[in-house]
Amino acid sequence: MSRIGVFVCHCGENISRTVDVEQVAKAAGEIPGVAYSCDYKYMCSDPGQTLLKKAVAEHKLDGVLVAACSPRMHEKTFRKAAEAAGLNPYLCEMANIREHCSWVHEDRGMATAKAKDIVKLMVERVRKGKSLAPITVPVTKRALVIGGGIAGIQAALDIADAGHKVVLVERDPSIGGHMAQLSETFPTLDCSQCIMTPKMVDVANHPNITLFTYSEIEKVEGYIGNFQVTVKHKARSVDEKKCTGCGVCMTKCPKKKIPNEFDQGHGMRPAIYVPFPQAVPNTPVIDRENCTMFQSGKCGVCAKVCGPGAVDYEQKDTFTVEDVGAIVVATGFKLYTIDRKPEGSPIQGYGEFGYGTIPDIIDGMTFERLASASGPTGGKILRPSDGKEPKQVVFIQCVGSRAREKGISYCSKVCCMYTAKHTMLYHHKVHDGQAYVFFMDARTPGKGYDEFWRRAVEEEEAVYIRGMVSRMYQRGDKIVVMGSDIQVGTQVEIEADLVVLATAVQPQDGADLLAQKLGISYDKYNFYSEAHAKLKPVECATAGIYLAGACQGPKDIPDTVSQASAAAAKVMTLFAKDQLERDPVVAKVNEKYCVGCFACKKVCAYGAIEEKEIRDRQGNLVKKVAYVNPGVCGGCGTCQATCPSKSIELDGYTDEQIMAMIEAL
Amino acid sequence: MNAKASKTHVTCIEPAYYEAITEAIRKEAVQILKDETVVGVVGYLPGRRKGTASPALVTTAEEAGKLIFSPACVNNLSVYLTKAKKGVLKKGKVGIVAKGCDMRALAGLITESQLQREELFIIGVVCPGVYGFGAERTGTLTEANIARKCRECSVHLPDGADVAAGTHTELADLTPEEAEEMARIEAMPQAERWAFWKEHFSRCIRCMACRQVCPFCYCEQCLCDKNRPQAVESSPRPAGNMAWHLVRAMHLAGRCGGCAECERVCPMDIPLNLLNRRMAKELKELYDFEAGLNPVEKGPLNQYKEDDDQSFIK
Ligand SMILES: Cc1cc2nc3c(=O)[nH]c(=O)nc-3n(C[C@H](O)[C@H](O)[C@H](O)COP(=O)(O)OP(=O)(O)OC[C@H]3O[C@@H](n4cnc5c(N)ncnc54)[C@H](O)[C@@H]3O)c2cc1C
Ligand code: SF4
Ligand code: SF4
Ligand code: SF4
Ligand code: SF4
Ligand code: SF4
């Protein structure tokens, strides 16, 4: 390359304050092969770009260097401008004389000298640069959504409504997640199931959605636009195609006293069951651990009573491979295990609260079920031990959350609000009852949230005590709650009939294993990590995988739904094109010299390197070499640094370019 | 693949011991050629001069009957499978006579996808040691003529071989000359140590014998032969020499099994194995890793672990 143009930017005063830009431009002009150089106030502005385009034409430039800010800021801008002027965009590079120079130095003379050096070596990189063509990869316009809570449901419906096929995979026998369990929802107190079930039915009926419940992700292969996902369909023991959902099997099953997970163990269900009456799909599953037929081989009642003959005790797990182009992860949360320290976990339990031993100490989700019209008490607040209506209820916030010594330092975000909601629901149902809340502070950011909380305190007569509870124990049929009121500075003791713990929101069990299959990252609690906390809150660092809902961090329903729709929008953006364009800064193998040691394959964090066989014309294996899948390569350059014989190189960062840069110094 | 043997005080190994190994190798090699388990055996034949041995690929039972093992069998034969006689592997399974240190190279080459265990029949030698360079070749191995590396060998037993030739003999507990020399260099002030290596490297004539003999320098084009761009100056001048030796040391770190072949063949007597051992020590201290004891999926320099030592990042 012999006709390079160098454009030195003042960046207002950001650069010119400490760097003598005129001198830098002048020095650049003297480098052999530089045909044109100038300085300008704002290169990124419209006139600045026009200047660049004009110079390319006038001086017949065959390479461009813009000495300005970080390429992360404006590389795209200038490459576009160069392309508009008829150059290959990859023949345009940036020299960073702002972040790497003017911003970090004070001495004008030295900063100017450094800027000249940076320009000098970048000119060499441009000189050795090559034209590159963007890489295109085909996109399979079919999405996978993992998890059928409100997040997964919303994302699936949005993508399907946009006209794309969606596969929704849910681990449980029904979709719905935690929202299906809620009674009424803050901040409007509308009935959760009333707003949830229509969406669940929409999922089941949508022509674009394939729903797999009672299924899990077994294996994930491929990359953005081209994933191959193996789904494991756990044996339901009921043929979904034959079952009409009449439910006779459930009424006839002799094993009826199994604690129902949906009611947090406070209601009962048979061994063949649907989790709740509005379940989608309405096809029962057999809980093999509790089914007499599976345990002792005797019974078979459900098979006998089933009209269409759908019950199948021999059913096995099956597997399907789904080709999809994008994945939305929406696996939600679970609640903190309060009674004990889970094995091998840094999370400490709350043994001192007597949860698990005192029956009338329950968690928030159980309270939701007690308050729900479809719950085990038909919506009456009755305590588990003796079914009496509690007249004094103590709510404790932040159980597990914001307690570094207990293993979790984050705030669970929804507990302040749902506790306020619980006091209201309680007050509406037990008019002569009194609710007490132990709290650290009330966190109510959100539209209508503070008003909601104030209503609980000011109109619904909940007594809020700022302080923590130290101990609880059973005395007669009461629970003695001992705590402190730090505002008054005294100890308090309340005799409660029922205690409700607002326990921390944690990622689902197995969240880390799923992340490993997907190749996405997660934090120390196992919440999935977004690519950028502010600017890429729904994307994973792994291309083509997006996050929605509480699996990324505690969230209420409005936030969950917003994020789910955002993730769906990202998927639609990806699906808007038939081909995916990627930056061609990817590694290439020199097959002549590669000796197939596969050191590169071992170090590639993106899994981009495969083994390729080289055969002669007779089909005999000559050797094995490395092959980089350009759709997967992230352009990190680790392989290049690792290859002993330098047989693999990153386009745009070739050894030749780097060596030329070093030599220029 | 290898295990450590115990040592007691015996000062010399008589020719009879080597003869027994020779017998065992012949028997095994003849057998596997006859029953067509292998298409050839890489081993040692007597050299033209008395008391010497030279590497050979034998393909008939008759030739196999002439294989030997003696203190003169210094060569690491694994290099023949990746370079000189590499073609033979295309024809089928190959037998190879391997000392403990050669076995470490085989394990490393398997790790690096250059060989596959299934394509090898390893006749492991229970090796008491070989001659040092320029040592007197009396037929008996003594403290006076044993190779430096063998004084500190920790892999006498060829664990992981298909068959073992020889029986475990009690070995002498010799002074670890190489370790002592390494300690001496480590104790030098930095400037002196720099001068020590600079002097040695300045004598290098870039004959590349060290590279040619090394089982791990199997690259089709060595980085040091590349000229576009040229990373290492190819003529024997101080800067290029230094660069070559740093490249060699770094490229062999975590791979070199310590056969010391590079040092043996160096016409300029550059103590290359000291450098190899120093890198090996680094690997042991940082990652508790010893190259070539077993084929591994990834060596420590090809993987990242969260608890990796980061103290070098300043
Ligand atoms: C007691 C309580 C009361 C609440 N009250 C309110 C309220 O009044 N208003 C409000 O806005 N918010 C409330 N929330 C918060 C609300 O529950 C959450 O915002 C919402 O449920 C998050 O939805 P999600 O889809 O992200 O997760 P989830 O509801 O947890 O759904 C996740 C789904 O993914 C499935 N899944 C998990 N792992 C896998 C896997 N590996 N493979 C396949 N599927 C998997 C699960 O089975 C589940 O169906 C409350 C929370 C609690 C704990
Ligand atoms: S550049 Fe990085 S991502 Fe691409 S093949 Fe090399 S190691 Fe893998
Ligand atoms: S590291 Fe280099 S030689 Fe080894 S397989 Fe990769 S490209 Fe080939
Ligand atoms: S020195 Fe390095 S590049 Fe050269 S042959 Fe040996 S391993 Fe390969
Ligand atoms: S560097 Fe020397 S000692 Fe190490 S394996 Fe190669 S030849 Fe043997
Ligand atoms: S064998 Fe010795 S002289 Fe030859 S290149 Fe190696 S170190 Fe230099």
mmCIF file of C-alpha atoms in Angstrom, chain B residues 67-201:
data_model
loop_
_atom_site.group_PDB
_atom_site.id
_atom_site.type_symbol
_atom_site.label_atom_id
_atom_site.label_comp_id
_atom_site.label_asym_id
_atom_site.label_seq_id
_atom_site.Cartn_x
_atom_site.Cartn_y
_atom_site.Cartn_z
ATOM 1 C CA LEU B 67 18.123 -55.701 17.648
ATOM 2 C CA ILE B 68 20.173 -54.736 20.674
ATOM 3 C CA PHE B 69 20.073 -52.715 23.804
ATOM 4 C CA SER B 70 23.264 -51.358 25.354
ATOM 5 C CA PRO B 71 24.456 -48.235 27.178
ATOM 6 C CA ALA B 72 25.153 -46.847 23.702
ATOM 7 C CA CYS B 73 21.415 -46.737 22.888
ATOM 8 C CA VAL B 74 21.177 -43.065 23.661
ATOM 9 C CA ASN B 75 18.778 -41.909 20.952
ATOM 10 C CA ASN B 76 15.205 -41.023 21.698
ATOM 11 C CA LEU B 77 13.482 -43.106 19.015
ATOM 12 C CA SER B 78 10.097 -41.391 19.271
ATOM 13 C CA VAL B 79 11.428 -38.752 16.895
ATOM 14 C CA TYR B 80 11.409 -41.326 14.098
ATOM 15 C CA LEU B 81 7.631 -41.627 14.327
ATOM 16 C CA THR B 82 6.966 -37.954 13.784
ATOM 17 C CA LYS B 83 9.762 -37.183 11.383
ATOM 18 C CA ALA B 84 12.108 -39.569 9.568
ATOM 19 C CA LYS B 85 10.008 -42.753 9.510
ATOM 20 C CA LYS B 86 6.635 -41.127 9.907
ATOM 21 C CA GLY B 87 5.343 -42.783 6.731
ATOM 22 C CA VAL B 88 5.464 -46.241 8.283
ATOM 23 C CA LEU B 89 2.528 -45.394 10.543
ATOM 24 C CA LYS B 90 0.331 -45.146 7.458
ATOM 25 C CA LYS B 91 0.907 -48.845 6.831
ATOM 26 C CA GLY B 92 -0.219 -49.985 10.254
ATOM 27 C CA LYS B 93 0.681 -50.411 13.869
ATOM 28 C CA VAL B 94 4.347 -49.864 14.736
ATOM 29 C CA GLY B 95 6.468 -51.283 17.532
ATOM 30 C CA ILE B 96 8.940 -49.033 19.291
ATOM 31 C CA VAL B 97 11.684 -49.638 21.830
ATOM 32 C CA ALA B 98 11.409 -46.946 24.470
ATOM 33 C CA LYS B 99 13.359 -46.016 27.566
ATOM 34 C CA GLY B 100 11.539 -44.181 30.328
ATOM 35 C CA CYS B 101 12.574 -40.783 28.984
ATOM 36 C CA ASP B 102 11.505 -41.784 25.471
ATOM 37 C CA MET B 103 8.149 -42.860 26.858
ATOM 38 C CA ARG B 104 7.634 -39.346 28.184
ATOM 39 C CA ALA B 105 8.002 -38.076 24.647
ATOM 40 C CA LEU B 106 5.511 -40.665 23.392
ATOM 41 C CA ALA B 107 2.983 -39.586 26.023
ATOM 42 C CA GLY B 108 3.487 -35.961 25.020
ATOM 43 C CA LEU B 109 3.090 -36.746 21.344
ATOM 44 C CA ILE B 110 -0.145 -38.566 22.079
ATOM 45 C CA THR B 111 -1.334 -35.508 24.026
ATOM 46 C CA GLU B 112 -0.547 -33.371 21.009
ATOM 47 C CA SER B 113 -2.463 -35.548 18.531
ATOM 48 C CA GLN B 114 0.730 -36.531 16.710
ATOM 49 C CA LEU B 115 0.458 -40.190 17.677
ATOM 50 C CA GLN B 116 -2.314 -42.411 18.849
ATOM 51 C CA ARG B 117 -1.776 -44.994 21.523
ATOM 52 C CA GLU B 118 -3.594 -47.640 19.441
ATOM 53 C CA GLU B 119 -1.108 -47.314 16.611
ATOM 54 C CA LEU B 120 1.835 -48.131 18.860
ATOM 55 C CA PHE B 121 3.196 -51.299 20.412
ATOM 56 C CA ILE B 122 5.582 -50.079 23.073
ATOM 57 C CA ILE B 123 8.438 -52.346 24.143
ATOM 58 C CA GLY B 124 9.427 -50.531 27.319
ATOM 59 C CA VAL B 125 12.960 -50.865 28.595
ATOM 60 C CA VAL B 126 13.693 -51.071 32.300
ATOM 61 C CA CYS B 127 16.633 -48.769 31.683
ATOM 62 C CA PRO B 128 19.451 -48.387 34.201
ATOM 63 C CA GLY B 129 21.035 -45.568 32.185
ATOM 64 C CA VAL B 130 23.048 -44.835 29.052
ATOM 65 C CA TYR B 131 26.469 -43.379 28.273
ATOM 66 C CA GLY B 132 27.125 -39.710 28.603
ATOM 67 C CA PHE B 133 28.495 -37.776 25.661
ATOM 68 C CA GLY B 134 32.155 -38.523 25.000
ATOM 69 C CA ALA B 135 32.288 -41.000 27.852
ATOM 70 C CA GLU B 136 34.430 -44.084 27.742
ATOM 71 C CA ARG B 137 32.465 -47.002 26.275
ATOM 72 C CA THR B 138 33.582 -50.004 28.270
ATOM 73 C CA GLY B 139 30.366 -52.014 28.032
ATOM 74 C CA THR B 140 29.838 -51.493 31.733
ATOM 75 C CA LEU B 141 27.935 -48.472 32.975
ATOM 76 C CA THR B 142 29.678 -46.733 35.834
ATOM 77 C CA GLU B 143 29.465 -43.501 37.704
ATOM 78 C CA ALA B 144 32.220 -42.236 35.437
ATOM 79 C CA ASN B 145 30.519 -42.769 32.093
ATOM 80 C CA ILE B 146 26.772 -42.465 32.816
ATOM 81 C CA ALA B 147 24.862 -39.593 31.154
ATOM 82 C CA ARG B 148 24.079 -36.570 33.279
ATOM 83 C CA LYS B 149 20.331 -36.906 32.821
ATOM 84 C CA CYS B 150 20.437 -40.542 33.934
ATOM 85 C CA ARG B 151 22.002 -39.619 37.252
ATOM 86 C CA GLU B 152 18.677 -38.106 38.223
ATOM 87 C CA CYS B 153 16.289 -40.217 36.204
ATOM 88 C CA SER B 154 12.914 -40.705 37.832
ATOM 89 C CA VAL B 155 11.376 -42.905 35.148
ATOM 90 C CA HIS B 156 13.365 -46.127 35.089
ATOM 91 C CA LEU B 157 10.232 -48.224 34.926
ATOM 92 C CA PRO B 158 8.390 -48.048 31.597
ATOM 93 C CA ASP B 159 4.892 -47.907 33.078
ATOM 94 C CA GLY B 160 2.218 -47.976 30.444
ATOM 95 C CA ALA B 161 4.274 -49.934 27.900
ATOM 96 C CA ASP B 162 2.755 -52.980 26.250
ATOM 97 C CA VAL B 163 5.601 -55.149 27.480
ATOM 98 C CA ALA B 164 8.650 -54.450 29.623
ATOM 99 C CA ALA B 165 12.126 -55.669 28.725
ATOM 100 C CA GLY B 166 14.460 -56.180 31.638
ATOM 101 C CA THR B 167 13.935 -56.612 35.325
ATOM 102 C CA HIS B 168 14.107 -53.992 37.952
ATOM 103 C CA THR B 169 17.621 -53.618 39.141
ATOM 104 C CA GLU B 170 18.872 -51.701 42.116
ATOM 105 C CA LEU B 171 20.395 -48.452 41.017
ATOM 106 C CA ALA B 172 23.085 -46.242 42.371
ATOM 107 C CA ASP B 173 22.221 -43.089 44.234
ATOM 108 C CA LEU B 174 24.379 -40.675 42.273
ATOM 109 C CA THR B 175 25.121 -37.039 42.890
ATOM 110 C CA PRO B 176 22.588 -34.930 40.964
ATOM 111 C CA GLU B 177 25.080 -32.957 38.919
ATOM 112 C CA GLU B 178 22.509 -31.253 36.779
ATOM 113 C CA ALA B 179 20.385 -30.176 39.719
ATOM 114 C CA GLU B 180 23.468 -28.841 41.429
ATOM 115 C CA GLU B 181 24.451 -26.928 38.340
ATOM 116 C CA MET B 182 20.951 -25.533 38.079
ATOM 117 C CA ALA B 183 21.052 -24.420 41.700
ATOM 118 C CA ARG B 184 24.391 -22.768 41.083
ATOM 119 C CA ILE B 185 22.996 -20.773 38.159
ATOM 120 C CA GLU B 186 19.844 -19.870 40.029
ATOM 121 C CA ALA B 187 21.946 -18.502 42.856
ATOM 122 C CA MET B 188 23.809 -16.150 40.535
ATOM 123 C CA PRO B 189 22.896 -12.474 40.539
ATOM 124 C CA GLN B 190 20.718 -11.671 37.552
ATOM 125 C CA ALA B 191 23.443 -9.908 35.587
ATOM 126 C CA GLU B 192 25.816 -12.800 36.006
ATOM 127 C CA ARG B 193 23.158 -15.306 34.978
ATOM 128 C CA TRP B 194 22.360 -13.227 31.916
ATOM 129 C CA ALA B 195 26.063 -13.157 31.040
ATOM 130 C CA PHE B 196 26.265 -16.934 31.520
ATOM 131 C CA TRP B 197 23.542 -17.645 28.993
ATOM 132 C CA LYS B 198 24.592 -14.873 26.662
ATOM 133 C CA GLU B 199 28.019 -16.402 26.447
ATOM 134 C CA HIS B 200 26.615 -19.865 25.761
ATOM 135 C CA PHE B 201 24.100 -18.678 23.187
#
